[in-house]
Amino acid sequence: MNNNNGSKEVIAIIGGTGKEGKGLAYRWAKAGYPVIIGSRNEEKAQAAVNELKKYLDSKDGSSSLLFGKTNKEAVDICNIAVLTVPYEFHKSILQELKSNLQGKYLLDVTVPLVPPKVSTVQIPPFGSAALQAQRIVGEGVKVISAFQNISFELLLSENKIDCDVLVCGVDIESRELGLRLVSDAGLTGWDAGPLENSIVQEGLTSILIRINKKFGVHSAGIQINGVPRS
Ligand SMILES: NC(=O)c1ccc[n+]([C@@H]2O[C@H](COP(=O)([O-])OP(=O)(O)OC[C@H]3O[C@@H](n4cnc5c(N)ncnc54)[C@H](OP(=O)(O)O)[C@@H]3O)[C@@H](O)[C@H]2O)c1
């Protein structure tokens, strides 16, 4: 699944200037993936790259793996596109990038939150944001769903993250890719099955937001227990 030359896949993050996008970009650049931060505005993308480079080590070369481009240019170059935009823009950005995404993997991180009731689960059209994404982009794009339950603050920290990631995907190969991206980001992933199951992890975020509010924290997460860990 790597590039032909054996190096790691190029990842483009649509809306990568935002909180979650920057957190994921940081983790994957640190793991050796070339990462393109995408934005509607190239200068904003470049500013996000400059900000993130301060977190990365120039000695190990990871800071040179970050690039900034428009969303369209980023998707054109990548092998794996990652979507990190607020739910209200999910449909419009996917419609805009549909042709650029063909033949690629799309990892959807979107949580279908509908402000102001963000701590109440809302089921979007087609059953989940991930299923909606697959419906919009069509069968030429393999959709994966993950990271909805991991806060950007955890991703940007150096600490070990004691939260797990549920990974859904259109087929086993897509889920295996999703699990590798989770593992390379420093987390434990679980194969949570087909995209139809994605509503569970998308909905869990509203419950975690509720728990965050009650306990005055920012990064409540989940862990799977009862299974031996390697
Ligand atoms: N924040 C978290 O801890 C967290 C955790 C798990 C999942 N998520 C999910 O990840 C997604 C992103 O969350 P976030 O907190 O990173 O959001 P955010 O910081 O508010 O926004 C992310 C990016 O969305 C882009 N955007 C804004 N309006 C847009 C529009 N009209 N069309 C296209 N793109 C637009 C912006 O990029 P440009 O202006 O550069 O185009 C912005 O930087 C959400 O679905 C969220 O539920 C977030």
Short mmCIF file of C-alpha atoms and ligand atoms in Angstrom, two decimals:
data_model
loop_
_atom_site.label_atom_id
_atom_site.label_comp_id
_atom_site.label_asym_id
_atom_site.label_seq_id
_atom_site.Cartn_x
_atom_site.Cartn_y
_atom_site.Cartn_z
CA MET A 1 0.00 0.00 0.00
CA ASN A 2 3.05 2.24 0.17
CA ASN A 3 4.19 4.34 -2.75
CA ASN A 4 5.89 2.52 -5.61
CA ASN A 5 9.29 3.64 -4.35
CA GLY A 6 8.60 2.02 -0.97
CA SER A 7 8.26 5.30 0.92
CA LYS A 8 5.25 6.21 3.01
CA GLU A 9 2.04 7.44 1.38
CA VAL A 10 1.43 11.15 0.95
CA ILE A 11 -1.37 12.33 3.25
CA ALA A 12 -3.45 15.43 2.45
CA ILE A 13 -5.53 16.93 5.25
CA ILE A 14 -8.58 18.81 3.98
CA GLY A 15 -9.22 21.59 6.48
CA GLY A 16 -5.81 20.77 7.95
CA THR A 17 -5.41 24.31 9.32
CA GLY A 18 -7.95 23.47 12.03
CA LYS A 19 -7.37 21.97 15.45
CA GLU A 20 -7.84 18.27 14.72
CA GLY A 21 -6.12 18.48 11.33
CA LYS A 22 -2.99 20.02 12.83
CA GLY A 23 -2.93 17.40 15.59
CA LEU A 24 -3.05 14.56 13.07
CA ALA A 25 -0.52 16.27 10.76
CA TYR A 26 1.90 16.54 13.68
CA ARG A 27 1.56 12.87 14.58
CA TRP A 28 1.94 11.56 11.03
CA ALA A 29 4.85 13.84 10.09
CA LYS A 30 6.59 12.63 13.25
CA ALA A 31 6.01 9.06 12.00
CA GLY A 32 7.63 9.85 8.64
CA TYR A 33 4.64 10.48 6.36
CA PRO A 34 4.78 13.44 3.97
CA VAL A 35 1.78 15.53 5.06
CA ILE A 36 0.14 18.31 3.07
CA ILE A 37 -1.97 20.71 5.11
CA GLY A 38 -4.90 21.69 2.90
CA SER A 39 -6.93 24.87 3.17
CA ARG A 40 -9.26 27.01 1.10
CA ASN A 41 -6.42 29.54 1.29
CA GLU A 42 -2.82 28.56 0.51
CA GLU A 43 -1.32 31.26 2.76
CA LYS A 44 -3.35 29.97 5.69
CA ALA A 45 -2.08 26.46 4.94
CA GLN A 46 1.52 27.71 4.90
CA ALA A 47 1.00 29.55 8.20
CA ALA A 48 -0.26 26.30 9.77
CA VAL A 49 2.82 24.48 8.45
CA ASN A 50 5.12 27.11 10.00
CA GLU A 51 3.27 26.85 13.31
CA LEU A 52 3.52 23.04 13.37
CA LYS A 53 7.21 22.99 12.42
CA LYS A 54 7.96 24.47 15.84
CA TYR A 55 6.65 21.26 17.41
CA LEU A 56 8.68 19.00 15.14
CA ASP A 57 12.35 18.15 15.22
CA SER A 58 14.39 19.51 12.35
CA LYS A 59 17.17 17.01 13.19
CA ASP A 60 15.14 13.88 12.39
CA GLY A 61 13.82 15.48 9.19
CA SER A 62 10.15 15.34 10.25
CA SER A 63 9.68 19.09 9.96
CA SER A 64 10.65 18.89 6.27
CA LEU A 65 7.74 16.49 5.66
CA LEU A 66 5.09 19.20 6.08
CA PHE A 67 3.71 21.20 3.15
CA GLY A 68 0.88 23.70 2.70
CA LYS A 69 -1.43 23.88 -0.33
CA THR A 70 -5.02 24.52 -1.32
CA ASN A 71 -7.35 21.61 -0.56
CA LYS A 72 -7.63 20.80 -4.28
CA GLU A 73 -3.87 20.77 -4.91
CA ALA A 74 -3.29 18.75 -1.77
CA VAL A 75 -5.83 16.08 -2.74
CA ASP A 76 -4.45 15.88 -6.29
CA ILE A 77 -0.99 14.98 -4.97
CA CYS A 78 -1.96 12.63 -2.13
CA ASN A 79 -2.57 8.90 -1.77
CA ILE A 80 -4.73 9.33 1.32
CA ALA A 81 -7.02 12.32 1.91
CA VAL A 82 -8.16 13.06 5.46
CA LEU A 83 -11.24 15.20 6.08
CA THR A 84 -11.25 17.43 9.19
CA VAL A 85 -13.88 20.14 8.71
CA PRO A 86 -16.92 21.04 10.83
CA TYR A 87 -19.95 18.94 9.86
CA GLU A 88 -21.84 21.89 8.37
CA PHE A 89 -19.23 22.03 5.55
CA HIS A 90 -18.86 18.25 5.10
CA LYS A 91 -21.24 17.94 2.14
CA SER A 92 -20.13 21.05 0.24
CA ILE A 93 -16.38 20.36 0.50
CA LEU A 94 -16.84 16.73 -0.59
CA GLN A 95 -18.95 17.78 -3.57
CA GLU A 96 -16.25 20.30 -4.51
CA LEU A 97 -13.41 17.75 -4.24
CA LYS A 98 -15.27 14.70 -5.54
CA SER A 99 -13.43 14.47 -8.86
CA ASN A 100 -10.02 15.12 -7.25
CA LEU A 101 -10.63 12.31 -4.74
CA GLN A 102 -11.29 9.55 -7.28
CA GLY A 103 -8.96 6.55 -6.90
CA LYS A 104 -7.84 7.60 -3.42
CA TYR A 105 -8.61 6.68 0.16
CA LEU A 106 -10.65 9.18 2.18
CA LEU A 107 -10.31 9.05 5.97
CA ASP A 108 -13.28 10.91 7.41
CA VAL A 109 -12.79 12.32 10.93
CA THR A 110 -15.96 14.41 10.86
CA VAL A 111 -18.36 14.26 13.79
CA PRO A 112 -21.93 15.20 12.80
CA LEU A 113 -22.34 17.73 15.59
CA VAL A 114 -25.21 20.16 15.22
CA PRO A 115 -24.62 23.23 17.44
CA PRO A 116 -25.78 24.19 19.95
CA LYS A 117 -26.80 20.64 20.97
CA VAL A 118 -23.32 19.16 20.60
CA SER A 119 -23.71 16.82 23.55
CA THR A 120 -26.76 15.16 21.99
CA VAL A 121 -26.23 12.50 19.31
CA GLN A 122 -27.64 13.56 15.95
CA ILE A 123 -27.92 11.00 13.18
CA PRO A 124 -27.25 12.59 9.79
CA PRO A 125 -28.81 11.67 6.44
CA PHE A 126 -27.71 8.19 5.24
CA GLY A 127 -27.00 7.12 8.84
CA SER A 128 -23.59 8.65 9.56
CA ALA A 129 -21.13 11.25 8.28
CA ALA A 130 -18.95 8.45 6.87
CA LEU A 131 -21.82 6.85 4.93
CA GLN A 132 -22.80 10.30 3.71
CA ALA A 133 -19.21 10.85 2.52
CA GLN A 134 -19.22 7.52 0.66
CA ARG A 135 -22.55 8.42 -0.96
CA ILE A 136 -21.20 11.80 -2.14
CA VAL A 137 -17.80 10.69 -3.48
CA GLY A 138 -19.00 7.38 -4.96
CA GLU A 139 -17.44 3.95 -5.28
CA GLY A 140 -14.25 5.28 -6.86
CA VAL A 141 -13.14 6.44 -3.41
CA LYS A 142 -12.57 4.11 -0.45
CA VAL A 143 -13.88 5.72 2.72
CA ILE A 144 -12.42 5.03 6.17
CA SER A 145 -13.78 6.48 9.42
CA ALA A 146 -11.62 7.05 12.53
CA PHE A 147 -10.28 9.46 15.20
CA GLN A 148 -13.69 10.99 16.11
CA ASN A 149 -13.03 10.25 19.81
CA ILE A 150 -9.50 11.72 20.06
CA SER A 151 -9.16 15.38 21.01
CA PHE A 152 -6.64 17.57 19.21
CA GLU A 153 -5.00 18.42 22.53
CA LEU A 154 -3.98 14.78 23.01
CA LEU A 155 -2.65 14.59 19.45
CA LEU A 156 -0.50 17.69 19.92
CA SER A 157 0.93 16.52 23.24
CA GLU A 158 4.04 14.42 23.76
CA ASN A 159 2.31 12.25 26.35
CA LYS A 160 1.25 8.66 25.77
CA ILE A 161 -2.42 8.66 24.74
CA ASP A 162 -4.48 6.23 26.82
CA CYS A 163 -7.48 6.36 24.46
CA ASP A 164 -8.37 3.93 21.70
CA VAL A 165 -9.57 4.57 18.17
CA LEU A 166 -12.39 2.69 16.44
CA VAL A 167 -11.79 2.23 12.72
CA CYS A 168 -14.56 1.55 10.22
CA GLY A 169 -14.04 1.17 6.50
CA VAL A 170 -15.66 0.11 3.29
CA ASP A 171 -13.53 -3.06 3.10
CA ILE A 172 -10.85 -4.95 5.05
CA GLU A 173 -7.97 -3.36 3.13
CA SER A 174 -9.28 0.12 3.97
CA ARG A 175 -9.64 -0.79 7.62
CA GLU A 176 -6.09 -2.19 7.69
CA LEU A 177 -4.82 1.08 6.27
CA GLY A 178 -6.85 2.98 8.90
CA LEU A 179 -5.41 0.79 11.67
CA ARG A 180 -1.85 1.45 10.44
CA LEU A 181 -2.49 5.21 10.42
CA VAL A 182 -3.82 4.95 13.99
CA SER A 183 -0.83 2.91 15.12
CA ASP A 184 1.65 5.25 13.41
CA ALA A 185 -0.07 8.17 15.18
CA GLY A 186 0.83 6.43 18.46
CA LEU A 187 -2.59 5.04 19.39
CA THR A 188 -4.30 1.66 19.61
CA GLY A 189 -6.91 1.04 16.94
CA TRP A 190 -9.69 -1.55 16.73
CA ASP A 191 -11.34 -2.85 13.58
CA ALA A 192 -14.94 -1.71 14.18
CA GLY A 193 -16.29 -3.10 10.93
CA PRO A 194 -18.09 -1.64 7.94
CA LEU A 195 -18.97 2.02 7.47
CA GLU A 196 -22.51 1.24 8.70
CA ASN A 197 -20.98 0.98 12.21
CA SER A 198 -19.38 4.42 12.07
CA ILE A 199 -22.40 6.10 13.68
CA VAL A 200 -21.35 4.48 16.97
CA GLN A 201 -17.97 6.23 17.12
CA GLU A 202 -19.40 9.45 15.65
CA GLY A 203 -22.17 9.45 18.28
CA LEU A 204 -19.77 8.60 21.12
CA THR A 205 -18.15 12.02 20.67
CA SER A 206 -21.32 13.76 21.91
CA ILE A 207 -21.22 11.60 25.03
CA LEU A 208 -17.52 12.39 25.55
CA ILE A 209 -18.30 16.13 25.19
CA ARG A 210 -20.95 15.68 27.91
CA ILE A 211 -18.41 13.93 30.17
CA ASN A 212 -15.81 16.66 29.46
CA LYS A 213 -18.30 19.31 30.56
CA LYS A 214 -19.34 17.47 33.72
CA PHE A 215 -15.78 16.87 34.91
CA GLY A 216 -14.21 20.09 33.61
CA VAL A 217 -11.75 18.26 31.32
CA HIS A 218 -11.04 18.49 27.58
CA SER A 219 -10.00 15.07 26.41
CA ALA A 220 -12.21 12.24 27.67
CA GLY A 221 -11.82 9.15 25.50
CA ILE A 222 -12.61 5.45 25.31
CA GLN A 223 -10.66 2.22 25.82
CA ILE A 224 -11.59 -1.34 24.84
CA ASN A 225 -11.09 -3.77 27.73
CA GLY A 226 -11.20 -7.53 28.09
CA VAL A 227 -8.90 -8.25 25.14
CA PRO A 228 -5.19 -9.02 25.65
CA ARG A 229 -2.96 -6.27 24.27
CA SER A 230 0.34 -6.93 22.58
N1 LIG B 1 -11.24 19.46 17.70
C1 LIG B 1 -11.18 18.18 18.13
O1 LIG B 1 -10.57 17.89 19.19
C2 LIG B 1 -11.85 17.07 17.33
C3 LIG B 1 -11.75 15.76 17.78
C4 LIG B 1 -12.31 14.74 17.01
C5 LIG B 1 -12.99 15.04 15.84
N2 LIG B 1 -13.10 16.33 15.45
C6 LIG B 1 -13.84 16.62 14.21
O2 LIG B 1 -12.91 17.06 13.24
C7 LIG B 1 -13.52 18.07 12.41
C8 LIG B 1 -12.68 19.32 12.49
O3 LIG B 1 -12.70 19.82 13.81
P1 LIG B 1 -11.78 21.07 14.24
O4 LIG B 1 -11.99 21.25 15.68
O5 LIG B 1 -10.41 20.87 13.70
O6 LIG B 1 -12.52 22.24 13.43
P2 LIG B 1 -12.06 23.73 13.14
O7 LIG B 1 -10.71 23.98 13.74
O8 LIG B 1 -13.17 24.64 13.55
O9 LIG B 1 -12.03 23.80 11.54
C9 LIG B 1 -11.25 22.98 10.72
C10 LIG B 1 -11.09 23.63 9.37
O10 LIG B 1 -12.30 23.61 8.60
C11 LIG B 1 -12.11 24.51 7.50
N3 LIG B 1 -13.36 25.18 7.12
C12 LIG B 1 -14.05 26.11 7.82
N4 LIG B 1 -15.12 26.52 7.11
C13 LIG B 1 -15.10 25.83 5.93
C14 LIG B 1 -15.92 25.83 4.77
N5 LIG B 1 -16.98 26.63 4.64
N6 LIG B 1 -15.58 25.00 3.76
C15 LIG B 1 -14.49 24.19 3.85
N7 LIG B 1 -13.67 24.16 4.91
C16 LIG B 1 -13.98 24.97 5.95
C17 LIG B 1 -11.11 25.57 7.97
O11 LIG B 1 -9.99 25.48 7.09
P3 LIG B 1 -9.60 26.67 6.05
O12 LIG B 1 -10.20 27.95 6.57
O13 LIG B 1 -8.12 26.67 6.15
O14 LIG B 1 -10.13 26.23 4.75
C18 LIG B 1 -10.76 25.12 9.39
O15 LIG B 1 -9.40 25.33 9.73
C19 LIG B 1 -14.93 18.25 12.93
O16 LIG B 1 -15.85 17.50 12.18
C20 LIG B 1 -14.85 17.76 14.36
O17 LIG B 1 -16.09 17.31 14.86
C21 LIG B 1 -12.54 17.36 16.15
#
